[in-house]
Every structure is written in C-alpha cells, then in structure tokens.
CSV table of C-alpha atoms in Angstrom, one decimal:
chain,number,residue,atom,x,y,z
A,1343,MET,CA,59.5,48.8,87.6
A,1344,VAL,CA,62.9,50.1,86.4
A,1345,ASP,CA,62.8,53.1,84.1
A,1346,ARG,CA,64.9,52.7,81.0
A,1347,ASN,CA,66.4,55.7,79.3
A,1348,ASP,CA,66.9,55.8,75.6
A,1349,GLN,CA,70.4,56.9,76.2
A,1350,ASP,CA,71.1,53.4,77.4
A,1351,TYR,CA,70.2,52.1,73.8
A,1352,PRO,CA,71.8,54.4,71.4
A,1353,PHE,CA,71.4,52.0,68.4
A,1354,ILE,CA,67.7,52.6,68.3
A,1355,LYS,CA,68.2,56.0,67.0
A,1356,GLU,CA,70.2,54.8,63.9
A,1357,THR,CA,68.5,55.1,60.5
A,1358,ILE,CA,68.7,52.3,57.7
A,1359,LYS,CA,69.5,53.9,54.4
A,1360,LYS,CA,68.5,52.5,50.8
A,1361,ARG,CA,71.3,51.1,48.8
A,1362,PRO,CA,71.9,53.3,45.7
A,1363,VAL,CA,71.0,51.8,42.3
A,1364,ASP,CA,73.9,50.6,40.1
A,1365,LYS,CA,72.9,52.1,36.8
A,1366,LYS,CA,75.8,50.7,35.0
A,1367,ALA,CA,74.9,47.2,35.9
A,1368,VAL,CA,71.3,47.7,34.7
A,1369,ILE,CA,72.4,49.0,31.4
A,1370,GLN,CA,74.7,46.0,30.9
A,1371,ARG,CA,71.8,43.6,31.6
A,1372,LEU,CA,69.5,45.3,29.1
A,1373,LEU,CA,72.1,45.3,26.4
A,1374,THR,CA,72.8,41.6,27.0
A,1375,ALA,CA,69.0,40.7,26.7
A,1376,ALA,CA,68.7,42.8,23.5
A,1377,LEU,CA,71.7,41.1,22.0
A,1378,CYS,CA,70.3,37.7,22.8
A,1379,GLY,CA,67.0,38.6,21.2
A,1380,ILE,CA,68.7,39.8,18.1
A,1381,VAL,CA,70.8,36.6,17.8
A,1382,PHE,CA,67.7,34.4,18.3
A,1383,GLY,CA,65.6,36.3,15.8
A,1384,VAL,CA,68.4,36.1,13.2
A,1385,SER,CA,68.7,32.4,13.8
A,1386,ALA,CA,65.0,31.8,13.5
A,1387,ALA,CA,64.7,33.8,10.3
A,1388,ALA,CA,67.7,31.9,8.8
A,1389,ALA,CA,66.1,28.6,9.7
A,1390,ILE,CA,62.7,29.5,8.2
A,1391,ALA,CA,64.3,30.8,5.1
A,1392,ALA,CA,66.2,27.5,4.6
A,1393,VAL,CA,63.1,25.3,5.3
A,1394,MET,CA,60.4,27.4,3.6
A,1395,PRO,CA,61.0,26.3,-0.1
A,1396,SER,CA,60.7,22.7,0.9
A,1397,MET,CA,57.5,23.3,2.9
A,1398,LEU,CA,56.0,25.3,0.0
A,1399,ASP,CA,56.8,22.5,-2.4
A,1400,ILE,CA,55.1,19.9,-0.1
A,1401,PHE,CA,52.0,22.1,0.3
A,1402,GLU,CA,51.8,22.6,-3.4
A,1403,ARG,CA,52.0,18.9,-4.2
A,1404,GLU,CA,49.3,18.1,-1.6
A,1405,ALA,CA,47.1,20.8,-3.0
A,1406,SER,CA,47.5,19.3,-6.5
A,1407,VAL,CA,46.2,15.9,-5.4
A,1408,GLN,CA,42.6,17.3,-5.2
A,1409,GLU,CA,40.9,15.8,-8.3
A,1410,THR,CA,38.2,17.6,-10.2
A,1411,VAL,CA,34.9,15.9,-9.7
A,1412,ARG,CA,33.1,14.9,-13.0
A,1413,LEU,CA,29.6,13.7,-12.8
A,1414,SER,CA,29.7,12.8,-16.5
A,1415,PRO,CA,33.1,11.4,-17.4
A,1416,PRO,CA,34.5,12.2,-20.8
A,1417,ALA,CA,34.3,9.5,-23.4
A,1418,ALA,CA,37.4,7.5,-23.9
A,1419,SER,CA,39.2,7.6,-27.2
A,1420,LYS,CA,39.4,4.3,-29.0
A,1421,THR,CA,42.2,5.4,-31.4
A,1422,GLU,CA,44.6,6.7,-28.8
A,1423,PRO,CA,46.1,4.2,-26.3
A,1424,GLU,CA,46.2,6.8,-23.5
A,1425,GLU,CA,44.0,9.7,-22.3
A,1426,THR,CA,44.9,12.8,-20.3
A,1427,VAL,CA,42.9,13.6,-17.2
A,1428,SER,CA,43.2,17.1,-15.7
A,1429,VAL,CA,44.1,17.0,-12.0
A,1430,GLY,CA,44.2,20.4,-10.4
A,1431,GLN,CA,46.9,22.3,-12.3
A,1432,GLU,CA,48.9,19.2,-13.1
A,1433,GLU,CA,48.3,16.8,-16.0
A,1434,THR,CA,48.6,13.1,-15.1
A,1435,GLU,CA,48.6,10.5,-17.9
A,1436,VAL,CA,46.6,7.4,-17.2
A,1437,MET,CA,45.9,4.3,-19.2
A,1438,SER,CA,42.3,4.1,-20.6
A,1439,GLN,CA,40.0,1.2,-19.9
A,1440,ASN,CA,40.4,0.0,-23.5
A,1441,SER,CA,44.2,-0.1,-23.2
A,1442,ARG,CA,44.1,-2.0,-19.9
A,1443,ALA,CA,41.7,-4.5,-21.4
A,1444,ALA,CA,43.9,-5.0,-24.4
A,1445,GLU,CA,47.0,-5.5,-22.2
A,1446,ARG,CA,45.2,-8.2,-20.1
A,1447,SER,CA,44.0,-9.8,-23.3
A,1448,GLU,CA,47.6,-10.0,-24.6
A,1449,GLU,CA,49.0,-11.4,-21.3
A,1450,THR,CA,46.4,-14.2,-21.2
A,1451,GLY,CA,46.9,-15.0,-24.9
A,1452,THR,CA,43.2,-14.4,-25.7
A,1453,ALA,CA,41.9,-12.1,-28.4
A,1454,ALA,CA,38.4,-10.9,-29.2
A,1455,ALA,CA,36.6,-12.6,-32.1
A,1456,GLY,CA,37.3,-11.0,-35.4
A,1457,GLY,CA,40.1,-8.9,-33.9
A,1458,GLU,CA,37.7,-6.6,-32.2
A,1459,GLN,CA,38.6,-5.4,-28.8
A,1460,GLN,CA,36.4,-6.4,-25.9
A,1461,GLU,CA,35.3,-3.6,-23.5
A,1462,GLU,CA,35.0,-4.1,-19.8
A,1463,THR,CA,31.5,-4.5,-18.4
A,1464,GLY,CA,30.0,-3.5,-15.1
A,1465,ASN,CA,29.8,0.2,-15.9
A,1466,THR,CA,27.0,1.7,-13.8
A,1467,ASP,CA,25.8,4.0,-16.6
A,1468,ASP,CA,25.6,1.2,-19.1
A,1469,LEU,CA,23.7,-1.0,-16.6
A,1470,SER,CA,21.2,1.8,-15.8
A,1471,GLY,CA,20.8,2.5,-19.5
A,1472,HIS,CA,20.1,-1.2,-20.2
A,1473,ILE,CA,17.5,-1.3,-17.5
A,1474,ILE,CA,15.8,1.8,-18.8
A,1475,ASN,CA,15.8,0.3,-22.3
A,1476,VAL,CA,14.3,-3.0,-21.1
A,1477,TYR,CA,11.4,-1.2,-19.3
A,1478,ASN,CA,10.8,1.1,-22.3
A,1479,GLU,CA,10.5,-2.0,-24.5
A,1480,ILE,CA,8.1,-3.5,-22.0
A,1481,LYS,CA,5.9,-0.4,-22.1
A,1482,MET,CA,6.0,-0.5,-25.8
A,1483,ILE,CA,4.9,-4.2,-25.9
A,1484,ALA,CA,2.0,-3.5,-23.4
A,1485,GLN,CA,0.9,-0.3,-25.0
A,1486,GLU,CA,-1.6,-1.8,-27.5
A,1487,PRO,CA,-2.9,-4.6,-25.2
A,1488,GLN,CA,-3.7,-2.0,-22.5
A,1489,LYS,CA,-5.9,-0.2,-25.0
A,1490,ALA,CA,-7.9,-3.4,-25.2
A,1491,LEU,CA,-8.8,-3.4,-21.5
A,1492,VAL,CA,-12.4,-2.6,-20.7
A,1493,ARG,CA,-14.7,-2.3,-17.7
A,1494,VAL,CA,-17.8,-4.5,-17.6
A,1495,SER,CA,-21.0,-3.9,-15.5
A,1496,GLY,CA,-24.0,-6.2,-15.2
A,1497,ILE,CA,-27.3,-4.5,-15.9
A,1498,GLY,CA,-30.3,-5.6,-13.9
A,1499,GLU,CA,-33.9,-5.8,-15.2
A,1500,THR,CA,-35.3,-3.6,-12.5
A,1501,GLN,CA,-35.1,0.2,-12.7
A,1502,ASP,CA,-34.0,2.9,-10.2
A,1503,LEU,CA,-37.2,4.6,-9.0
A,1504,LEU,CA,-35.4,8.0,-8.9
A,1505,ASP,CA,-34.1,8.3,-12.5
A,1506,HIS,CA,-35.7,5.2,-14.1
A,1507,SER,CA,-32.2,3.9,-15.1
A,1508,SER,CA,-31.4,0.2,-15.0
A,1509,LEU,CA,-29.8,-1.0,-11.7
A,1510,THR,CA,-26.3,-2.4,-12.2
A,1511,TYR,CA,-24.3,-5.1,-10.4
A,1512,GLY,CA,-20.7,-4.8,-9.5
A,1513,ASP,CA,-18.1,-4.4,-12.3
A,1514,GLU,CA,-15.2,-6.4,-13.5
A,1515,GLU,CA,-12.2,-5.8,-15.8
A,1516,GLY,CA,-12.1,-7.5,-19.2
A,1517,ILE,CA,-10.1,-7.5,-22.4
A,1518,VAL,CA,-11.0,-7.6,-26.1
A,1519,PHE,CA,-9.5,-10.8,-27.4
A,1520,LEU,CA,-11.4,-11.0,-30.7
A,1521,LYS,CA,-12.6,-8.3,-33.1
A,1522,ASN,CA,-14.2,-8.6,-36.5
A,1523,GLN,CA,-16.5,-6.5,-38.7
A,1524,GLU,CA,-19.5,-7.7,-36.7
A,1525,ALA,CA,-18.6,-7.4,-33.1
A,1526,PHE,CA,-16.1,-7.2,-30.2
A,1527,TYR,CA,-15.6,-10.3,-28.1
A,1528,ILE,CA,-14.6,-9.6,-24.5
A,1529,LEU,CA,-13.2,-12.1,-22.0
A,1530,THR,CA,-14.0,-11.4,-18.4
A,1531,VAL,CA,-15.0,-13.2,-15.2
A,1532,SER,CA,-18.4,-13.5,-13.6
A,1533,GLU,CA,-17.6,-13.0,-9.9
A,1534,ASN,CA,-19.2,-9.6,-9.5
A,1535,LEU,CA,-21.5,-9.4,-12.4
A,1536,GLY,CA,-24.5,-11.1,-11.0
A,1537,ASP,CA,-26.9,-13.2,-13.1
A,1538,SER,CA,-27.5,-10.6,-15.7
A,1539,GLU,CA,-27.5,-11.4,-19.4
A,1540,ASN,CA,-27.0,-7.7,-20.5
A,1541,TYR,CA,-23.9,-5.8,-19.7
A,1542,ARG,CA,-22.5,-2.2,-20.0
A,1543,VAL,CA,-19.0,-2.2,-21.5
A,1544,VAL,CA,-16.7,0.9,-21.2
A,1545,PHE,CA,-13.8,0.9,-23.6
A,1546,SER,CA,-10.4,2.5,-23.2
A,1547,THR,CA,-11.5,5.3,-25.6
A,1548,GLY,CA,-14.2,6.3,-23.1
A,1549,ASP,CA,-17.0,5.0,-25.4
A,1550,SER,CA,-19.6,2.6,-23.8
A,1551,ALA,CA,-22.1,0.2,-25.3
A,1552,GLU,CA,-24.3,-2.6,-24.2
A,1553,GLY,CA,-23.3,-6.2,-24.7
A,1554,THR,CA,-24.9,-9.6,-24.4
A,1555,LEU,CA,-23.6,-12.9,-22.9
A,1556,CYS,CA,-22.3,-15.4,-25.4
A,1557,GLY,CA,-21.3,-18.1,-22.9
A,1558,GLU,CA,-20.2,-18.7,-19.4
A,1559,ASP,CA,-18.3,-21.5,-17.7
A,1560,ALA,CA,-19.4,-21.9,-14.1
A,1561,ARG,CA,-16.3,-24.1,-13.3
A,1562,THR,CA,-13.7,-21.4,-14.1
A,1563,GLY,CA,-15.9,-18.3,-13.8
A,1564,LEU,CA,-14.8,-17.2,-17.3
A,1565,MET,CA,-17.4,-15.6,-19.6
A,1566,VAL,CA,-17.4,-14.1,-23.1
A,1567,ILE,CA,-19.5,-10.9,-23.8
A,1568,ARG,CA,-20.3,-9.8,-27.3
A,1569,VAL,CA,-20.7,-6.1,-28.2
A,1570,PRO,CA,-22.0,-5.3,-31.7
A,1571,ALA,CA,-19.5,-3.2,-33.7
A,1572,LYS,CA,-22.4,-0.9,-34.8
A,1573,GLU,CA,-22.8,0.2,-31.2
A,1574,ILE,CA,-19.4,2.0,-31.3
A,1575,ALA,CA,-18.5,5.0,-33.5
A,1576,GLU,CA,-16.4,4.0,-36.5
A,1577,ASP,CA,-13.5,6.2,-35.6
A,1578,ALA,CA,-13.5,5.0,-32.0
A,1579,ALA,CA,-13.7,1.4,-33.1
A,1580,GLU,CA,-10.5,1.7,-35.1
A,1581,ASN,CA,-8.7,2.7,-31.9
A,1582,ILE,CA,-9.8,-0.3,-29.9
A,1583,PRO,CA,-7.5,-3.3,-30.6
A,1584,ALA,CA,-8.0,-7.0,-29.9
A,1585,VAL,CA,-5.2,-9.0,-28.2
A,1586,PRO,CA,-5.0,-12.5,-29.7
A,1587,LEU,CA,-4.3,-15.6,-27.7
A,1588,ALA,CA,-0.8,-17.0,-27.9
A,1589,GLY,CA,0.0,-19.7,-30.4
A,1590,GLU,CA,0.5,-23.4,-29.7
A,1591,ALA,CA,4.0,-23.1,-28.3
A,1592,ASP,CA,4.0,-23.9,-24.6
A,1593,GLN,CA,5.5,-21.5,-22.1
A,1594,GLU,CA,8.8,-22.5,-20.5
A,1595,GLN,CA,10.5,-21.8,-17.2
A,1596,ALA,CA,12.3,-18.4,-17.1
A,1597,ASP,CA,10.3,-17.0,-20.0
A,1598,PRO,CA,9.6,-13.3,-19.5
A,1599,VAL,CA,6.0,-12.2,-19.2
A,1600,ILE,CA,4.1,-9.0,-18.6
A,1601,ALA,CA,1.0,-8.7,-16.4
A,1602,ILE,CA,-1.6,-6.1,-17.3
A,1603,GLY,CA,-5.1,-5.4,-15.9
A,1604,SER,CA,-5.4,-5.4,-12.2
A,1605,PRO,CA,-3.1,-8.2,-10.9
A,1606,THR,CA,-2.3,-6.2,-7.7
A,1607,GLY,CA,-5.9,-5.1,-7.2
A,1608,ASP,CA,-5.4,-1.7,-8.7
A,1609,ARG,CA,-6.7,-0.9,-12.2
A,1610,ASN,CA,-4.5,-0.5,-15.2
A,1611,THR,CA,-1.4,-2.1,-13.6
A,1612,LEU,CA,1.7,-3.0,-15.5
A,1613,ILE,CA,4.2,-5.6,-14.0
A,1614,TYR,CA,7.1,-7.4,-15.6
A,1615,GLY,CA,8.6,-10.7,-14.5
A,1616,ASN,CA,9.4,-14.2,-15.4
A,1617,ILE,CA,7.8,-17.6,-15.3
A,1618,THR,CA,9.2,-19.6,-12.4
A,1619,SER,CA,7.2,-22.9,-12.8
A,1620,VAL,CA,5.0,-24.6,-15.4
A,1621,GLN,CA,4.4,-27.6,-13.2
A,1622,GLY,CA,1.2,-26.3,-11.5
A,1623,ARG,CA,-2.1,-27.8,-12.4
A,1624,TYR,CA,-5.5,-26.1,-12.5
A,1625,GLN,CA,-8.0,-28.9,-11.9
A,1626,ILE,CA,-11.7,-28.5,-12.5
A,1627,ALA,CA,-14.5,-30.9,-13.3
A,1628,ASP,CA,-13.8,-32.7,-16.6
A,1629,ALA,CA,-10.7,-30.6,-17.4
A,1630,GLU,CA,-7.2,-29.9,-16.3
A,1631,TYR,CA,-5.1,-27.0,-17.4
A,1632,MET,CA,-1.4,-26.0,-16.9
A,1633,MET,CA,-0.9,-23.3,-14.3
A,1634,LEU,CA,1.9,-20.7,-14.9
A,1635,THR,CA,3.6,-19.4,-11.7
A,1636,THR,CA,5.6,-16.2,-11.9
A,1637,ASP,CA,7.9,-14.2,-9.6
A,1638,MET,CA,5.5,-11.2,-9.6
A,1639,VAL,CA,3.6,-10.4,-6.4
A,1640,GLY,CA,-0.2,-10.0,-6.8
A,1641,SER,CA,-3.3,-9.8,-4.8
A,1642,SER,CA,-6.2,-12.1,-4.1
A,1643,ASP,CA,-8.5,-9.4,-5.4
A,1644,GLY,CA,-6.4,-9.1,-8.6
A,1645,GLY,CA,-7.1,-10.2,-12.2
A,1646,GLY,CA,-6.0,-9.6,-15.7
A,1647,VAL,CA,-3.9,-11.4,-18.2
A,1648,LEU,CA,-0.2,-12.4,-18.9
A,1649,LEU,CA,1.4,-11.3,-22.1
A,1650,ASN,CA,4.4,-12.8,-23.9
A,1651,MET,CA,7.0,-10.7,-25.6
A,1652,GLU,CA,4.9,-10.6,-28.7
A,1653,GLY,CA,2.1,-8.9,-26.9
A,1654,HIS,CA,-0.2,-11.9,-27.1
A,1655,ILE,CA,-2.3,-13.4,-24.2
A,1656,THR,CA,-0.4,-16.3,-22.8
A,1657,GLY,CA,-2.3,-16.7,-19.5
A,1658,ILE,CA,-5.5,-15.7,-17.7
A,1659,ILE,CA,-4.6,-14.6,-14.1
A,1660,SER,CA,-6.3,-16.7,-11.5
A,1661,ALA,CA,-6.5,-15.1,-8.1
A,1662,ASP,CA,-6.2,-17.3,-5.0
A,1663,GLY,CA,-8.9,-16.3,-2.6
A,1664,GLU,CA,-7.2,-17.7,0.5
A,1665,ASP,CA,-3.8,-15.9,0.5
A,1666,LYS,CA,-3.2,-12.2,0.4
A,1667,GLY,CA,-0.2,-10.8,-1.5
A,1668,THR,CA,0.7,-14.1,-3.2
A,1669,VAL,CA,2.6,-14.5,-6.4
A,1670,ILE,CA,0.7,-14.1,-9.7
A,1671,ARG,CA,-0.4,-17.4,-11.2
A,1672,ALA,CA,-2.3,-17.8,-14.5
A,1673,VAL,CA,-4.0,-20.5,-16.4
A,1674,SER,CA,-2.4,-21.3,-19.8
A,1675,ALA,CA,-4.3,-19.4,-22.5
A,1676,VAL,CA,-3.1,-21.9,-25.1
A,1677,GLN,CA,-5.0,-24.7,-23.4
A,1678,LEU,CA,-8.1,-22.5,-22.8
A,1679,LYS,CA,-8.5,-21.9,-26.5
A,1680,PRO,CA,-11.1,-24.7,-27.1
A,1681,LEU,CA,-13.1,-23.5,-24.1
A,1682,LEU,CA,-13.1,-19.9,-25.2
A,1683,GLU,CA,-14.1,-20.9,-28.7
A,1684,MET,CA,-17.1,-22.8,-27.3
A,1685,LEU,CA,-18.1,-19.8,-25.1
A,1686,SER,CA,-17.8,-17.4,-28.0
A,1687,ASN,CA,-20.1,-19.6,-30.2
A,1688,GLY,CA,-22.6,-20.0,-27.4
A,1689,GLU,CA,-22.1,-23.7,-27.0
A,1690,GLY,CA,-22.9,-25.3,-23.7
A,1691,ILE,CA,-20.3,-27.1,-21.6
A,1692,ARG,CA,-20.7,-30.9,-21.4
A,1693,TYR,CA,-20.6,-32.1,-17.9
A,1694,LEU,CA,-19.9,-35.4,-16.0
A,1695,GLY,CA,-18.2,-34.2,-12.8
A,1696,ILE,CA,-15.0,-36.2,-12.9
A,1697,LEU,CA,-11.9,-34.7,-11.2
A,1698,GLY,CA,-9.0,-36.5,-12.8
A,1699,GLU,CA,-5.3,-36.4,-13.8
A,1700,THR,CA,-3.3,-38.1,-16.6
A,1701,VAL,CA,-1.5,-41.4,-15.9
A,1702,THR,CA,1.6,-41.0,-18.0
A,1703,GLU,CA,3.4,-43.9,-19.7
A,1704,ARG,CA,6.3,-43.7,-17.2
A,1705,GLN,CA,3.9,-43.7,-14.3
A,1706,SER,CA,2.1,-46.6,-15.8
A,1707,GLU,CA,5.4,-48.6,-16.0
A,1708,ASP,CA,6.7,-47.5,-12.6
A,1709,LEU,CA,3.4,-48.1,-10.7
A,1710,GLU,CA,2.2,-51.0,-12.8
A,1711,ILE,CA,-1.2,-49.4,-13.4
A,1712,PRO,CA,-3.1,-48.9,-16.7
A,1713,GLN,CA,-2.7,-45.7,-18.7
A,1714,GLY,CA,-5.7,-43.3,-18.8
A,1715,VAL,CA,-7.4,-40.7,-16.7
A,1716,TYR,CA,-7.0,-41.4,-12.9
A,1717,VAL,CA,-10.1,-40.4,-11.1
A,1718,ASP,CA,-9.2,-38.3,-8.0
A,1719,GLY,CA,-12.8,-37.8,-7.2
A,1720,VAL,CA,-16.3,-37.1,-8.5
A,1721,GLU,CA,-18.5,-34.1,-7.7
A,1722,GLU,CA,-21.5,-34.7,-5.5
A,1723,ASP,CA,-24.8,-35.4,-7.3
A,1724,SER,CA,-22.9,-35.4,-10.6
A,1725,PRO,CA,-23.7,-37.7,-13.6
A,1726,ALA,CA,-20.4,-39.5,-12.8
A,1727,MET,CA,-21.5,-40.2,-9.2
A,1728,GLU,CA,-24.9,-41.4,-10.3
A,1729,ALA,CA,-23.3,-43.7,-12.9
A,1730,GLY,CA,-21.1,-45.3,-10.1
A,1731,ILE,CA,-17.7,-43.9,-11.1
A,1732,GLN,CA,-15.4,-44.0,-8.0
A,1733,SER,CA,-12.2,-42.5,-6.8
A,1734,GLY,CA,-9.3,-44.6,-7.9
A,1735,ASP,CA,-10.9,-45.7,-11.1
A,1736,ILE,CA,-8.9,-45.2,-14.3
A,1737,LEU,CA,-11.0,-44.1,-17.3
A,1738,CYS,CA,-9.7,-45.3,-20.6
A,1739,LYS,CA,-12.6,-44.9,-23.1
A,1740,ILE,CA,-15.6,-42.6,-23.4
A,1741,ASP,CA,-18.3,-43.6,-25.9
A,1742,GLY,CA,-15.9,-46.0,-27.5
A,1743,LYS,CA,-13.1,-43.4,-28.0
A,1744,GLU,CA,-9.8,-44.1,-26.3
A,1745,VAL,CA,-8.8,-41.3,-23.8
A,1746,LEU,CA,-5.3,-41.6,-22.3
A,1747,THR,CA,-4.9,-38.0,-21.1
A,1748,MET,CA,-7.1,-35.4,-19.6
A,1749,LYS,CA,-6.9,-33.3,-22.7
A,1750,GLU,CA,-8.2,-36.2,-24.8
A,1751,TYR,CA,-11.0,-36.9,-22.3
A,1752,THR,CA,-12.1,-33.2,-22.3
A,1753,ALA,CA,-12.1,-33.0,-26.1
A,1754,ALA,CA,-14.0,-36.3,-26.4
A,1755,LEU,CA,-16.6,-35.3,-23.8
A,1756,GLN,CA,-17.4,-32.0,-25.5
A,1757,LYS,CA,-18.2,-33.8,-28.8
A,1758,LEU,CA,-21.0,-35.8,-27.1
A,1759,THR,CA,-24.7,-34.7,-27.3
A,1760,PRO,CA,-26.3,-33.4,-24.1
A,1761,GLY,CA,-29.0,-35.8,-22.9
A,1762,GLN,CA,-27.4,-38.9,-24.4
A,1763,LYS,CA,-26.2,-41.9,-22.5
A,1764,ALA,CA,-22.6,-42.8,-23.3
A,1765,LYS,CA,-20.6,-45.9,-22.3
A,1766,ALA,CA,-17.6,-45.2,-20.1
A,1767,SER,CA,-14.9,-47.9,-20.0
A,1768,LEU,CA,-12.6,-47.9,-17.0
A,1769,TYR,CA,-10.2,-50.0,-15.0
A,1770,ARG,CA,-11.0,-50.7,-11.3
A,1771,ARG,CA,-8.8,-52.5,-8.8
A,1772,ASN,CA,-10.4,-55.7,-7.4
A,1773,PRO,CA,-9.8,-57.1,-3.9
A,1774,SER,CA,-6.8,-59.1,-5.2
A,1775,GLY,CA,-5.1,-55.9,-6.2
A,1776,GLU,CA,-5.4,-56.4,-10.0
A,1777,TYR,CA,-7.2,-54.0,-12.3
A,1778,ALA,CA,-10.2,-55.3,-14.2
A,1779,GLU,CA,-12.1,-53.5,-17.0
A,1780,VAL,CA,-15.6,-52.1,-16.1
A,1781,GLU,CA,-18.2,-50.6,-18.3
A,1782,LEU,CA,-20.8,-48.0,-17.0
A,1783,LYS,CA,-23.5,-46.0,-18.6
A,1784,VAL,CA,-23.2,-42.2,-18.0
A,1785,PHE,CA,-25.8,-39.5,-18.7
A,1786,ILE,CA,-24.3,-36.4,-20.5
A,1787,GLU,CA,-25.4,-33.1,-19.0
A,1788,GLU,CA,-24.9,-29.6,-20.2
A,1789,GLN,CA,-24.0,-26.7,-17.9
C-alpha cells in the first residue's frame, strides 16, 4: 500500500469562510415591505370608508323590515280611508280592509244595499266568535230541559234481608214531559226496569219520590210513570220543569236539533247536530212512525230525546241494538202524541198484530193497486193471523170506517172496544192477478 502525505494535497488544509451579511440590503428589504403594508392599509381603509355608508343603509333597511307581532290587531277605523301600522322604527301606510272592499265594489259597479259598505268575511276571530255564540245559545236552549231529566229505578216487592229495604231493578233515564198541580208525568223506557209497578224517581234537584206506572207499550218499550206532586217539597217542585212535546209541524231535512240525556251512553250528555233524513220508518204492530236520522254519532246503549230550537221534544231517541257507534235516530214525538196520551191516561193498547205501510195515491196509480194499508206481515198467534189476514192483502176498512193510511188505521183501531169482533174489509189478489174485496171478522185484543 502506498503511503500518502498530506503535503501532496495542500487544498485539504484550506478553510471555507462564511459570507459576510449585507446589512444595507436587509434594511432596504424591510423598508420596502413596510412601505407596501402602509400603502395596502391606506387603500383598504379608503375602500371601506367609501363603501361603509351604503352597507349601513342596507343593513338599516333590512332591520326595519322586521314587523311587530300583534296577537290582537287594532280595530280598523271606518271613518278614515287609511290606517297607519308601525313597522320597526318606520311607518308604512297601508290600505285598510274597508277601503279595499270599497275600491273593489266601485270597480265592479256594485254597491251595498242602502249605501252601506260591505265588510270582507272569513276573519278567523269572527268565525270563532260565531261558533262560540252558537254553542252558547245551544246550552241556553238545553238548560231548562236538562233540569227535567230524571233517573228511574224499579222497586221490587221482596226486601233485602240485611236492611229490610226493597230490592231494586236496573235504572233508566227519563224526562218530565207533563206537569200539573197534581203530578209529574215521566217518559222513560222499560228495558232495565223489570216488571215492577212501583218506581223510585230521582229528580235533577236531588229529591226522590216513589211513582206508579200509568201505562206501558210493549211494542215500543215506552212507559209513563206518575209521581204525585205532594211527594216533592214545594220549593223543589218549582225548580223541576216539564219539557212539552213539539207541535204539529213536521221536522224537515237540515233542521237543527239538540240531543240530551244519554245518547252516547254517558249520562247528562249534550250534542248538537242536524236532521239528515226524515224518510226512515219505525214499523211496529198496528202502527208506523216517522224516524228522524241525524248526523250525530250515538251508542247502542244510548237514549234520551231530541229537542228543537224552541227547547221542545221533537223525537224520542231509539237505540239500534245491533250496531255500535251508529248515528242517532229518533221516533217523531209529534206522531207519538196520541200513544203517550193513552199511556198517561192508563188506557190499554188495542192490538191486531198487522205490520203494514201506506199505499199512497201515486203508488196506487203507478202499480195499479188499491189504496189502503198494505200488509207486509202479521205477527205469529196474533188476532190478525187467527182471522186469516195474509201478507199482500190491502186493508181498506176497519169496522166500517175507511182507512187509507197507517195513521188512519191506528186511530180507528184504538177507538174499538177490547173483546169485540170487528169487520175488516180488504183487497186480496186472486189467481188471475186482479184484486177482489174480502171481509173477515177480527177479534180486538188489548195489550
């Protein structure tokens, strides 16, 4: 290996020195940067100063758009054509509703009758107020009739061995429909009252008294109970009203009605609605009544009465035992008047057992059949069946009196004497398709 001497490479011993700092150049750069910063800052400040007024004006206008919320708007003036509404700190003039209505009226060439200005409708507050007024009036109409509602319990003859009190059956709701110096007459139904002839009646005043049965109709389940006036304290009796039955005017479709009692199954219920149909028929043996259908939802366990806007009973609610939650239907109280009068006087119900409907004059012409009472059917083991009356017959006379409608037939039947044999004249279709008159003897029973 050859030895190398450092003297052969003299450059190895050279030292690299640092370049000296040029202070003058550094100072020049710093001064240049500072000068650029000053120029930029002055330019930015000038730009902001020029734009700032416009920006502030925009922000101020946007802030002023925020409108003050008023839950109860101020009443519009009818004498001034315009009203001023405060909007933030600005005041904006707007046309009032009355002014706009007047302008539209002038444009279309129409004017309010008598020169009065018509106001726009559809105001929510006005609608709410109207609804409240309607229901307040309904409550006012029903207030007195609700005081006539009572609870009726049947009293049995046997006694409770524990306290020797009379055993009672179930109870029903009723209403006082007649009141005189002698007694209160209460209309109720017999469904839960058993076979008792004595009843405990609790009035709206909290007073209670015993009543007796005046009469009962097994076909409709209606019954009338009499409570002597002397059984009630005089001051309490004055606070128990009677609700009369409606007059002879028939109810019409869309008439408003009020349901009280327990139409929904709950006691002391108040519902308001309208009659939707008067075409329904309530058919029972030897009678037919108009059925009023409403738009109110009831219950199969419900009961009570319908009131008209005079606060009079216009219908007796009839619950349908098959359907739950069906609409409320009621039997016309006007047509029930003769029946309730008979029950109140203790008169028995004459019975033949004919289920029929009226053949109107138009039906007679269109179908080419005689006028009278068309027999839909006869009840089993009834006097009508025993006499030989058949489905399809048309009854035209009873005991010599012409009957062309079910109403006439019912009235004529009730004037007959129980136990008598009466002549029934009817038309029956023969094998050739023609109607021939037939006379049968019928035995008049009493329920």
